[in-house]
Structures are given as structure tokens and as C-alpha cells.
XYZ file of C-alpha atoms in Angstrom:
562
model
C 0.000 0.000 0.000
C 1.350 3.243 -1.131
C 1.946 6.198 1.442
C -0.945 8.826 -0.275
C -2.964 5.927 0.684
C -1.981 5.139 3.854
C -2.592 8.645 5.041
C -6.152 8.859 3.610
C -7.152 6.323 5.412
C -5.306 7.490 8.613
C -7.092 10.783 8.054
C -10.773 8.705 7.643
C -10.241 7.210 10.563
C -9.210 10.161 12.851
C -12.557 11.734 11.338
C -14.358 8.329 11.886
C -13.101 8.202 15.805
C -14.273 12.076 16.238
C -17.334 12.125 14.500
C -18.185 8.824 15.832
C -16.874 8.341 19.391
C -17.156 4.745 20.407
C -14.889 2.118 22.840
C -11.328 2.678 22.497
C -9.243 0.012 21.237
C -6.236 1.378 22.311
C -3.799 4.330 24.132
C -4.346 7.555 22.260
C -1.691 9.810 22.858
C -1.057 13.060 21.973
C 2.362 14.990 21.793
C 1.380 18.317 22.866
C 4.802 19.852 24.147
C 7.960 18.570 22.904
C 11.336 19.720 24.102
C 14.011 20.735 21.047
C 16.530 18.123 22.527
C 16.148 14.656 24.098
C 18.683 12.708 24.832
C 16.927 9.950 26.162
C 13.536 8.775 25.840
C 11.613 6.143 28.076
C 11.645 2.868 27.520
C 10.625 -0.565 29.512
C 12.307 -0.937 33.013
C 13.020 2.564 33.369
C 12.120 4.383 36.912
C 10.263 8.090 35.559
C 9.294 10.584 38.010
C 6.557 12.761 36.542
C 3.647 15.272 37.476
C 0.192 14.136 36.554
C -3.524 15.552 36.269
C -6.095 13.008 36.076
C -9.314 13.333 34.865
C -12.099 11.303 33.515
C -13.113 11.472 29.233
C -16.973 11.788 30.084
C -16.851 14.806 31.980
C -13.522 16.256 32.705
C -13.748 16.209 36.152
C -10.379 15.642 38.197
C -10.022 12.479 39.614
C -6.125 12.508 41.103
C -3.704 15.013 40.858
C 0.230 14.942 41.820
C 0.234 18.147 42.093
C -2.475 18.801 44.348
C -0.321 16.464 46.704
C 2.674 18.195 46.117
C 4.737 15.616 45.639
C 5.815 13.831 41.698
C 4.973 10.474 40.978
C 7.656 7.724 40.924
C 7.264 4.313 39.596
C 9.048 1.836 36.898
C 7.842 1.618 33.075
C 7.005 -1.716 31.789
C 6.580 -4.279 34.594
C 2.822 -3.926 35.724
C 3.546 -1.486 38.311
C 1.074 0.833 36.288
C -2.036 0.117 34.847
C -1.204 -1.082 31.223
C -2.615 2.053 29.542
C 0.030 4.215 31.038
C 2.986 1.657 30.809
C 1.947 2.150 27.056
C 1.322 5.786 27.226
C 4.405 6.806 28.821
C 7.030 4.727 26.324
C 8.819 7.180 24.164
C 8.863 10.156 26.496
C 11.497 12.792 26.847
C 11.807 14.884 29.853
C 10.376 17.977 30.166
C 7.921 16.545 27.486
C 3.575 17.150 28.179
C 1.824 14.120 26.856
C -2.390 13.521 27.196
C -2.774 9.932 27.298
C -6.106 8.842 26.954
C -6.610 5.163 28.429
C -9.702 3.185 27.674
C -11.010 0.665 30.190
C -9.686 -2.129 29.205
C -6.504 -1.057 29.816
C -7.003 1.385 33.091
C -9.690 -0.474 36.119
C -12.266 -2.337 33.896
C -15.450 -2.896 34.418
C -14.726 -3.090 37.886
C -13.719 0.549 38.553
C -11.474 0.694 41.809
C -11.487 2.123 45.289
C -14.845 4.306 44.801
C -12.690 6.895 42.753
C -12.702 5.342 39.096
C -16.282 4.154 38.353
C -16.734 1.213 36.199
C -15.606 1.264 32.256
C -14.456 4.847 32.307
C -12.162 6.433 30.072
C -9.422 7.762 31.353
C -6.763 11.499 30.279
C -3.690 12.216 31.857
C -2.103 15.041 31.158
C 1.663 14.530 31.972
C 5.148 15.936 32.285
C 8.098 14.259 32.689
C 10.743 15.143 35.393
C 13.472 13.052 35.355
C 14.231 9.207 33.922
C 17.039 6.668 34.808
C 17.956 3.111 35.099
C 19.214 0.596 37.760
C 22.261 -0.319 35.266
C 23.066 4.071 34.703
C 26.688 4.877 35.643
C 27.699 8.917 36.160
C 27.796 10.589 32.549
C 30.580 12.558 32.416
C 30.884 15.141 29.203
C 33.888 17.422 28.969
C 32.850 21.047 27.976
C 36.472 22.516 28.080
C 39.798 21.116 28.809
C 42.725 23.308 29.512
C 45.846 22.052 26.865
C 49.275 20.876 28.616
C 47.047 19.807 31.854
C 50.028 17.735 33.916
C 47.871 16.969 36.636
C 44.420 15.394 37.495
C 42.687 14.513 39.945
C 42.836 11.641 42.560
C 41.303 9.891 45.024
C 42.712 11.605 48.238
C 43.357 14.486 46.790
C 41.714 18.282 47.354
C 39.600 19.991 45.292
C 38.008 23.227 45.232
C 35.317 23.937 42.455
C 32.592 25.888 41.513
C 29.371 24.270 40.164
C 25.424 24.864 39.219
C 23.354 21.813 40.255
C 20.188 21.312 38.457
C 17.506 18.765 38.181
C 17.469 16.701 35.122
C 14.337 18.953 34.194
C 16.454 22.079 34.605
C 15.591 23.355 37.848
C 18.099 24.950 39.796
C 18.608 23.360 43.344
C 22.190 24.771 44.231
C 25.246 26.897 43.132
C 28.406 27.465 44.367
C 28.279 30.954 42.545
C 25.443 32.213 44.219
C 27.102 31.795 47.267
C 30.579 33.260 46.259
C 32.322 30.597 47.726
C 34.172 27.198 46.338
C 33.015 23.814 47.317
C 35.988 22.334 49.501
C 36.464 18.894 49.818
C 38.804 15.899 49.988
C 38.119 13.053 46.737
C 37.219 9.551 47.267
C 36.907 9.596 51.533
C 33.351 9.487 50.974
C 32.515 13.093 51.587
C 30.106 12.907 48.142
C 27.884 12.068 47.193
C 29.069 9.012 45.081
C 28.291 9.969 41.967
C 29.736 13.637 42.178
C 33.103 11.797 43.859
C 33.778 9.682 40.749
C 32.519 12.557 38.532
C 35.360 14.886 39.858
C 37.999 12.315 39.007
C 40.154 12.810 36.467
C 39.936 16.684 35.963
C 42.479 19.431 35.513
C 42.189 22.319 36.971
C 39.881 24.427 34.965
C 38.319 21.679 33.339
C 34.508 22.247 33.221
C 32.408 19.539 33.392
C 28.630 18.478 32.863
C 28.220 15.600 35.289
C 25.143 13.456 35.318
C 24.422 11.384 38.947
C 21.256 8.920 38.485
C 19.847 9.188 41.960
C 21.375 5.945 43.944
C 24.770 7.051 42.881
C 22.982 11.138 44.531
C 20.509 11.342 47.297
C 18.287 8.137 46.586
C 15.190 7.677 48.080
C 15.168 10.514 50.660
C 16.286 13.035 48.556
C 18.013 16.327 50.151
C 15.856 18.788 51.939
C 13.260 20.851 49.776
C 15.519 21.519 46.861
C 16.328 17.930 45.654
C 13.407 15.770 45.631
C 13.461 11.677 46.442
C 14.943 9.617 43.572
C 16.364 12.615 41.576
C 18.924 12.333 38.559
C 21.247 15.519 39.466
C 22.885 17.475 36.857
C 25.890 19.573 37.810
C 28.360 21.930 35.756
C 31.355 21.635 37.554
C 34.528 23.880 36.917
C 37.829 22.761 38.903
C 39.063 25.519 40.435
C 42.128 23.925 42.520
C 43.873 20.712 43.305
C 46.568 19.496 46.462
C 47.170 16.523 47.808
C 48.424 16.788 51.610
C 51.595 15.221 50.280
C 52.319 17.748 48.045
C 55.687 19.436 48.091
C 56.164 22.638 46.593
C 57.026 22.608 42.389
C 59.327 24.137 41.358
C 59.900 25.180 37.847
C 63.048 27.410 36.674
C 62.002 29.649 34.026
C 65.409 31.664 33.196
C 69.145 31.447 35.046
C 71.323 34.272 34.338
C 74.540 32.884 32.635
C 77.969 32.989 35.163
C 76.111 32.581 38.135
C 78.571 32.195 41.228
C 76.660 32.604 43.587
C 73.198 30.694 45.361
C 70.950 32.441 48.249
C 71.703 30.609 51.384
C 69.813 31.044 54.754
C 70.491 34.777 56.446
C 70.653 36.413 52.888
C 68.030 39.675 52.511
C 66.643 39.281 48.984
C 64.718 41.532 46.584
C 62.314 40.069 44.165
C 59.292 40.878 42.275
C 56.677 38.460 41.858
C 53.094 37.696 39.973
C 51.299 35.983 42.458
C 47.565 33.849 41.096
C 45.734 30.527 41.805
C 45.944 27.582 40.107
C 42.820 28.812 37.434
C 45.215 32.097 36.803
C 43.222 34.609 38.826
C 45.372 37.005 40.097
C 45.206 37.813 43.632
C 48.858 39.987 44.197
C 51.585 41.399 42.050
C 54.725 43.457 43.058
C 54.888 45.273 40.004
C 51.474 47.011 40.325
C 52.796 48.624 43.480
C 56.037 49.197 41.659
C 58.290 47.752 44.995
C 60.040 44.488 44.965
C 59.339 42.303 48.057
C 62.157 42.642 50.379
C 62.567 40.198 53.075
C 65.340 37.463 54.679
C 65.413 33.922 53.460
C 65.054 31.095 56.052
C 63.564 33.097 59.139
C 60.195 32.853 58.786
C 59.326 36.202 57.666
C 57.659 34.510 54.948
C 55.474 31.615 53.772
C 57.262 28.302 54.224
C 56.755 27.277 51.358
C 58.393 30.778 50.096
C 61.293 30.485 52.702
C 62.149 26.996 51.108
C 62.136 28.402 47.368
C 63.643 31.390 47.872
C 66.392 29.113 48.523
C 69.406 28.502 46.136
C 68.680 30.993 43.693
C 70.924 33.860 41.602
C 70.040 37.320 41.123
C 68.386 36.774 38.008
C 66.497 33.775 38.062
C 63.345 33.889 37.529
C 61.197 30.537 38.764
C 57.314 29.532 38.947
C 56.542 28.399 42.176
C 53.525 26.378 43.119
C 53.128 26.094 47.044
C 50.348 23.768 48.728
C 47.858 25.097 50.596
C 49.786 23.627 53.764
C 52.818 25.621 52.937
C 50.902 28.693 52.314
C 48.271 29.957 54.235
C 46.068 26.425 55.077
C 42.405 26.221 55.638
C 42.420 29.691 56.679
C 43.320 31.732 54.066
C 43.736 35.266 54.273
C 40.599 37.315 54.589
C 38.882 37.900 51.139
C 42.263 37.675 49.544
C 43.606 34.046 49.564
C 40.522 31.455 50.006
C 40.832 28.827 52.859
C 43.079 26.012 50.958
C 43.948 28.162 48.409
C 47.017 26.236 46.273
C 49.191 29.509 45.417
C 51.236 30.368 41.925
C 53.686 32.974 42.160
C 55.652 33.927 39.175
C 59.180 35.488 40.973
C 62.372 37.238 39.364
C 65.064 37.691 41.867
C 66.593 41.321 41.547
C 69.489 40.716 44.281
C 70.318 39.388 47.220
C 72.897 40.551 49.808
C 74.259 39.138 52.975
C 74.178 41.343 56.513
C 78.018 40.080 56.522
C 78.766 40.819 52.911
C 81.986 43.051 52.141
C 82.410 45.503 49.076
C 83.431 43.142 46.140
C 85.712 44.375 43.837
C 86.792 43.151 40.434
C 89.740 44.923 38.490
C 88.799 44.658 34.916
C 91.872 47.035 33.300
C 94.859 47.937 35.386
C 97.501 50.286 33.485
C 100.980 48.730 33.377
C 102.385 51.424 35.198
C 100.646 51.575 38.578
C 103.095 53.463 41.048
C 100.692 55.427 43.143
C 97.265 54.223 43.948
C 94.666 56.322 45.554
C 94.545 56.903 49.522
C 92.528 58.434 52.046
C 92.963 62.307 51.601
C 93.541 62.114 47.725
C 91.928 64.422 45.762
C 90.229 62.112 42.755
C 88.500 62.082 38.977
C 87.067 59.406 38.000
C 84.326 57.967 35.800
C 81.110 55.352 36.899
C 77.680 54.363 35.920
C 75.701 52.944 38.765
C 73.131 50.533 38.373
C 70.845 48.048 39.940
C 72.024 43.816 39.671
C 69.418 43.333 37.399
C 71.150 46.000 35.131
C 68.712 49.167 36.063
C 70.859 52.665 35.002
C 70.326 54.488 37.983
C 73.120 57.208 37.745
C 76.311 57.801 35.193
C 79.183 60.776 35.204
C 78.205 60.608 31.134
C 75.044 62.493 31.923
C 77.547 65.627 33.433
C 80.152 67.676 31.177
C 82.839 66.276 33.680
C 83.898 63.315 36.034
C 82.899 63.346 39.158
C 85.089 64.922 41.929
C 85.680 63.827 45.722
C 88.509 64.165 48.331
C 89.009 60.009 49.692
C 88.288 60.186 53.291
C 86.121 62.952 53.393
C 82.952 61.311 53.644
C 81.712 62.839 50.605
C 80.626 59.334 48.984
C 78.683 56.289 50.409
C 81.005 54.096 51.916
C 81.145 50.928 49.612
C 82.248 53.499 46.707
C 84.668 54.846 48.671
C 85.939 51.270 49.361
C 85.606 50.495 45.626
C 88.083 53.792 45.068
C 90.771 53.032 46.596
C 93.772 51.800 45.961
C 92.926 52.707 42.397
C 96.288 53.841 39.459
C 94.725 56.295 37.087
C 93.189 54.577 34.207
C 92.494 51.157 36.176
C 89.075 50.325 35.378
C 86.958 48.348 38.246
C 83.560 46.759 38.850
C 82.350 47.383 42.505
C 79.380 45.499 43.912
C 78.334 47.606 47.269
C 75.691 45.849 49.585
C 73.161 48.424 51.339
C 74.821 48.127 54.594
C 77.472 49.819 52.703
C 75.399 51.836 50.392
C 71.827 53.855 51.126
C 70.727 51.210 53.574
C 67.086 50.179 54.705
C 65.992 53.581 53.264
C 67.513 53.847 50.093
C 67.991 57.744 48.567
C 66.566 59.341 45.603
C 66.382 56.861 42.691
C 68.143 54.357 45.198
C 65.530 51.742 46.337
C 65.558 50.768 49.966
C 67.508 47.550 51.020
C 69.189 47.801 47.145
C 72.633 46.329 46.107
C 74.547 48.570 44.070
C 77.322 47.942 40.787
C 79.441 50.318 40.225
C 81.414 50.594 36.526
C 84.821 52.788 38.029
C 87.355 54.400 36.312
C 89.921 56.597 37.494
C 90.840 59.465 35.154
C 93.150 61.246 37.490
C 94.622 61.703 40.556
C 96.035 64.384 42.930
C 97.977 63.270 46.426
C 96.452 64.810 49.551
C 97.217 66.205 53.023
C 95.920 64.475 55.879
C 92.802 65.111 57.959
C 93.463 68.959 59.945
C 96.225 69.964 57.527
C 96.238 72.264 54.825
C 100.347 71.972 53.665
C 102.460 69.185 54.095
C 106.228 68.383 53.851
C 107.162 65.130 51.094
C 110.335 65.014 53.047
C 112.299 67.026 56.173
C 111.433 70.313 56.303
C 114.537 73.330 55.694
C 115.961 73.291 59.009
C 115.886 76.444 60.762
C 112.799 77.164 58.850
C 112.823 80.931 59.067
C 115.900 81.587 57.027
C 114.402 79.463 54.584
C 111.464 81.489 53.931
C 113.022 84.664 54.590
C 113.867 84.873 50.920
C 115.415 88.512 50.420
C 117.197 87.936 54.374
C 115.427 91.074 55.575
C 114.552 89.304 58.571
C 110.712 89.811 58.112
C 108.406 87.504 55.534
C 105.215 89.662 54.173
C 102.551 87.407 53.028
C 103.565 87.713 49.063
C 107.125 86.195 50.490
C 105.169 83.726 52.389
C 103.075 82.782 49.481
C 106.518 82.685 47.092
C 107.938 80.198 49.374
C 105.516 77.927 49.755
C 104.628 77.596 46.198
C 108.211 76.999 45.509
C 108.075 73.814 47.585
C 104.930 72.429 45.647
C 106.822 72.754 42.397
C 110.137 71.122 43.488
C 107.660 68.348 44.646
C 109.084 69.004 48.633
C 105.655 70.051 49.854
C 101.776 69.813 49.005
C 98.876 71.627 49.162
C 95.377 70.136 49.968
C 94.118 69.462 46.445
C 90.797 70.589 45.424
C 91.169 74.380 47.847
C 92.054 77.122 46.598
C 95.819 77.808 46.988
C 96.148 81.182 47.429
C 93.023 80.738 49.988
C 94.867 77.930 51.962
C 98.495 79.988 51.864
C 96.569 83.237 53.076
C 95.224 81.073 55.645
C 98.406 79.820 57.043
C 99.664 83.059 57.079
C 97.476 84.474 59.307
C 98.095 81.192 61.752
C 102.384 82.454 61.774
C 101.467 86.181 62.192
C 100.386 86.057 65.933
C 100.836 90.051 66.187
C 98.608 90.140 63.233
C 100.858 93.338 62.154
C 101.309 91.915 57.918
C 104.760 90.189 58.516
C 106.085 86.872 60.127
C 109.500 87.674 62.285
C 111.649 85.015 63.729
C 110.344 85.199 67.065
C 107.025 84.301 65.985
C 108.616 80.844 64.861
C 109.883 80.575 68.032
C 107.070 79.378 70.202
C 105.817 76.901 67.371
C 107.091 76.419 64.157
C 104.505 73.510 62.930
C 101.939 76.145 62.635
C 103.495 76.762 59.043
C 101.760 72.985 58.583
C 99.012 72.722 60.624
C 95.770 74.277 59.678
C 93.700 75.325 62.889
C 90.993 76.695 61.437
């Protein structure tokens, strides 16, 4: 029989049962509401859990409702638990589907009617919508939405999770979220503190994984249910996104990034270290970064100032390095967290470049990179010096140079008119030697730093000396290279009229500098200095030094008491 045929008599007989109502042979069932998507549909041995309204063909009157008793209908499909009509009626069905199944007598209570509700021989209409459907032989369904690539962990039994989920009914109805709370779920894998569905469903996820996970309801809440929000016998539907993993056993991982090539030396317990760092969870939320406030982190290594799990990687390193560090929960900040910064059992990330380290014991190190050939005088306290320098930070930060100034720099050794360490790093110096000077803060700007210095910094110093005048010691203003003329008056009495006028004074002395027997403090003005030690001889204060004002203390022609 051909198809146009088929349907003309299909039509005929849909006219033939309206226009002509007699006994039923069979279910009639109509389709009213069908969802888009359905994934499963009902079939014998299934358990269904469904809403009704039940009413009788004749009149329409309500005979048994589910919903007037609150509560869905549960039962299995297939085995006689239901009277035959709807075993038949509800094959097929898709949840969330509406279905009017109209059940003639025959196949509802007969002739017999039951229980003074359903007379005898009626016709029966349920109007129906399906909740939820499973199986005795389901196992948790377990689709993968997204998987993060290069994942090098999963999950385990034992381990710790923390994840964020939306639990719905298998009809969609929201019964629980993580997110409305703002919170993770926390909880250890496999110890039997899930349900058992949702504990195998977690298994085998990286973190941020998301997950739809399907629990048929003996493998969720069973027959009791949970509360007011998940019914008895409920398939659960969650959408679960892995927010962190630990196992107590964890150690901390450690993975180098970057080592700076000639690295001599390690950090060691006792060292004060300056790093910055990027600091997120395991998902990549950031929760703390040095460089938005522009500061390293300063601390010491090994004294508990910090994390353990930071003291122990903080360990070993070169200025430099940079590492990613992943620290447990139990070497961070534990079930606590920190306020609304780091959750309770928070695994931590932090991203660290070591900018230098120093030791409270360390010395000024100095490396001669160029030494002239001739070196016979090196530079001492008191000597009046030139020289060139760029200063930076270890991790080769210009902070200062002599090339942005039309000359080298100046200073007198000794005079307290540099930090320390560069004062260490100049001496001793030929002109031309070239050095490089590595000055811990202790010897430097210290705790506070200064200007462009940052506090707790270690300095490098490029150093060359460009030149190089011999000084006079601390207090003097002139001193002999040898023994002084002896008497001294005569000596400076240079036309032997037995009186020396400051010009004569100032004749004599100079004389001395240029046959290399005396010297002047370098970087004073000569004439100032001479003038000066002129005025120390004349006691009288009348213009001219006489003999007898030699008399009472001739080392005043050195000495500068002033």
C-alpha cells in the first residue's frame, strides 16, 4: 500500500473516531509539548518521576492530581507497576515533554472501577510531564565542555579539590550553586565526603576543566532526597569547573624559568633578597603582584618572615632567576586563608624574578677589569680624585652615570663625601684602572635607600679613574714630602730682611709644591689655603712673620687650625 494511501485512510479514521466516538481500542496519545533536545527517551524498566492531572473522558472532572499532593509520581515503566494504559502511554517520552494519554477501560480499572474513585468502564486522560528518567544499570555521565591544553595533573582519590558548580535537576531546575554563594566547594576526593556519583565525577579533571556531570539518583541522594531543593529519587545534573587541586603530600614545584649565565653565587639562609613576583591561583586569577605597586618584596630567606613554602624556594637561587613556584595550601596559608584575599586552601602560583640578594656580613666586592701597566701610586685616604662610573641596579637598572655631566665626578678620599662601599671600591685605584664594585646596602643607602636608590638595594658600580692628585691628611692644609729646611725661618726669609710679608710667604711655599718638597690640599684654593696659614704664623697680626714668631711653634706653618 502506497503512502498517499496510507494517510487517507489514517485521516478517515481520525474523522471516523471524532465524529463517531465509540470504545477505544487502544492508548491515544497526543504529543502536545515537545522539548528541542532529548537525549533519552523512556523505555521498559526505566524508573520516571513525573507530574500528573487526572481526569475522567466523560466529563472532565479531576479524579487525582500529583500536584495537588505536592509531591511527583515515581514508579518503573514496563513491569505492571502501572495500569497497562500508562505503561503504554508513557514509552517514548522525553523529559520535560507534556503528553495527554487517553486510556480506555480495558486497559485502566475495567469494568470493575477501583477504590470508589474510578467508576466502572471509564475512560481515562492524563495530562503529563516528565521530570526526570534513569535506570538501575546508569553509571555517572561525564561530558567534557572545556579542557585546559598541557594539563600535567588530574585529579585523585585523596586528593583536594576546590570547584565551583550549578546543580540542576534533570528537568532544569536549579537546586544549588556554588556561585550564588561566592564561595568554592571544599572537599577531599574519594573519603566518601560525596555524594558518590559527584566523587567519581570529579575524578580525572584538571584544573579548569569544566564539566557536565550526570548522577542517576542511587549514585545522589536516593530515596530521601536532600531537603526541599532535591526531591526523592532525583537524577542531578551539575556543571562543575575545577578551580584547585593538592594533595596533603604535596611538596612545593618548582619550575626554573630563566638562570642568568655565570652565576657564582646561590641564596643561602640569612641572605636579605629583593624580588618581584606575579602571584595567582591555580585557574590564573590574580590575587597579588609586586609590580602594580612598583616595589620588589624585600625580606630574609630562612627566618620565617615569609610563607614556608616561600622560605624553602627562595632558597638557592641567583640574582636573576626567575622561577614559577607552586606552594600547597599547607605551605601557604592552610584552611584559613587570608581574609577575602587568599581562600581557605587556596594552592598559590607565584611567578618570581630575583633582583638581588645581599648578605648582613657581605663586604664591598671588587673586580679589576683594566689595570695600566704602570701603577706606582694608587689612591689613599685624603687624595683628591677624577674618576668615571655608571651605577646601576644587579638586574642592570641605570640608575646614575658621570656621562650624563660635562665632567667626572670629583671627591677628596676620606672625606665622607661618597657612600662608603664606593669609597671602598676607590681606593687603591692607578689612574686609568678600570673596576667593577658590587656595594651591599649596609654599605650603600641602607634600609631607606635615597633618591632613585631603592631601599635595602645592592649597588654595581662601573669605576674608572681618570686622574689623581695626592692629599694632606685630615686637619692639615700643607704638608712636607720630606724634612722640612731646618731652621725654617731663614728658609722662607727669601730677600734675608729678617721679616716675611705674606707675598714672600706665598713665594715660598709655592716653591716647595713645584720642586715636589711640599703639598697643598688638592681641590682648595691655593692662594686661599696659603693666606690662611699666614694668618696662623702672624700672631701680632701686624702683615709680617719675624723670627720670634717661629719661636714658640714652628709647625703652625703645617698645621691648619681653622
Amino acid at each position: 500500500m502506497d503512502l498517499m494511501i496510507m494517510l487517507v485512510l489514517f485521516f478517515l479514521h481520525v474523522v471516523t473516531v471524532k465524529c463517531n466516538p465509540g470504545p477505544l481500542v487502544d492508548v491515544v496519545v497526543d504529543r502536545y509539548d515537545i522539548p528541542k533536545v532529548c537525549p533519552r527517551e523512556v523505555q521498559t524498566e526505566d524508573f520516571i518521576r513525573y507530574h500528573f492531572n487526572g481526569t475522567f473522558f466523560a466529563d472532565g472532572q479531576k479524579f487525582d492530581s500529583s500536584h495537588d499532593r505536592g509531591k511527583a509520581f515515581i514508579s518503573q515503566v514496563g513491569l505492571g507497576r502501572l495500569i497497562t494504559g500508562m505503561d503504554r502511554g508513557l514509552q517514548g517520552m522525553c523529559v520535560n515533554e507534556r503528553r495527554r494519554i487517553t486510556v480506555p477501560p480495558h486497559l485502566a480499572y475495567g469494568s470493575i472501577g477501583t477504590g470508589g474513585v474510578i467508576p466502572a468502564d471509564a475512560v481515562l486522560v492524563y495530562d503529563v510531564l516528565l521530570l526526570d528518567i534513569w535506570n538501575a544499570e546508569d553509571k555517572v555521565q561525564i561530558r567534557t565542555i572545556n579542557k585546559p591544553a598541557g594539563c600535567k595533573r588530574t585529579t585523585v582519590a585523596s586528593d583536594f579539590v576546590r570547584y565551583h558548580y550549578n546543580g540542576t535537576l534533570l528537568s532544569g531546575e536549579t537546586f544549588d550553586s556554588s556561585y550564588s554563594r561566592n564561595t568554592t566547594y571544599d572537599t577531599y576526593l574519594g573519603q566518601g565526603d560525596l555524594i558518590k556519583g559527584m566523587d567519581e565525577g570529579l575524578m580525572g579533571m584538571c584544573v579548569g576543566e569544566r564539566r557536565i556531570v550526570i548522577v542517576p539518583p542511587f549514585l545522589a541522594y536516593g530515596e530521601n532526597g536532600s531537603g526541599t531543593l532535591v526531591p526523592p529519587q532525583a537524577t542531578l545534573v551539575f556543571e562543575v569547573l575545577l578551580i584547585d587541586v593538592f594533595n596533603p603530600k604535596d611538596d612545593l614545584i618548582v619550575e626554573v624559568k630563566e638562570v642568568p649565565k655565570g652565576c657564582t653565587r646561590r641564596t643561602v639562609t640569612g641572605d636579605y633578597i629583593r624580588y618581584h613576583y606575579n602571584g595567582t591561583f591555580q585557574d590564573g586569577t590574580a590575587f597579588d603582584s609586586s609590580y602594580q605597586r612598583n616595589s620588589t618584596y624585600n625580606t630574609y630567606i630562612g627566618m620565617g618572615y615569609v610563607i614556608r613554602g616561600m622560605d624553602k624556594a627562595l632558597q638557592g637561587l641567583c640574582i636573576g632567576e626567575k622561577q614559577r613556584i607552586t606552594i600547597p595550601p599547607h605551605l601557604a596559608y592552610g584552611e584559613e586563608g587570608v581574609g577575602d584575599l587568599i581562600p581557605g586552601s587556596a594552592v598559590l602560583v607565584f611567578d618570581i624574578h630575583v633582583i638581588d640578594f645581599h648578605n648582613p656580613k657581605d663586604p664591598v666586592a671588587v673586580k679589576v677589569t683594566h689595570k695600566p701597566q704602570e701603577c706606582n701610586v694608587t689612591s689613599e685616604a685624603d687624595d683628591l680624585i677624577q674618576y668615571r662610573y655608571n651605577c646601576s641596579l644587579m638586574d642592570g637598572t641605570l640608575l646614575y652615570s658621570s656621562d650624563q655631566y660635562n665632567s667626572p665626578s670629583t671627591t677628596t678620599l676620606g672625606a665622607k663625601m661618597v657612600i662608603l662601599g664606593l669609597e671602598e671600591g676607590l681606593s687603591g685605584m692607578c689612574v686609568g684602572e678600570r673596576r667593577e664594585v658590587v656595594i651591599p646596602p649596609h654599605w650603600g643607602h641602607g634600609e631607606n635607600g635615597a633618591g632613585g636608590v631603592p631601599r635595602s638595594a645592592v649597588l654595581f658600580f662601573e669605576l674608572e679613574l681618570v686622574e689623581l692628585q695626592k692629599g694632606v691628611p685630615e686637619g692639615y692644609m700643607f704638608v712636607w714630602l720630606g724634612d722640612g729646611p731646618d731652621p725654617l725661618f731663614p728658609a722662607m726669609d727669601l730677600n734675608g730682611d729678617k721679616e716675611v710679608p705674606l707675598e714672600e710667604f706665598s713665594s715660598f711655599i709655592m716653591i716647595q709644591v713645584k720642586e715636589g718638597k711640599g703639598r697643598l690640599r688638592p681641590g682648595v684654593d691655593a692662594d686661599s689655603i696659603i693666606k690662611d696659614m699666614f694668618n696662623n704664623q702672624d700672631r701680632n697680626q701686624d702683615g709680617k712673620i719675624v723670627e720670634d714668631e717661629m719661636d714658640e711653634e714652628s709647625e703652625q706653618v703645617r698645621r691648619d687650625e681653622l
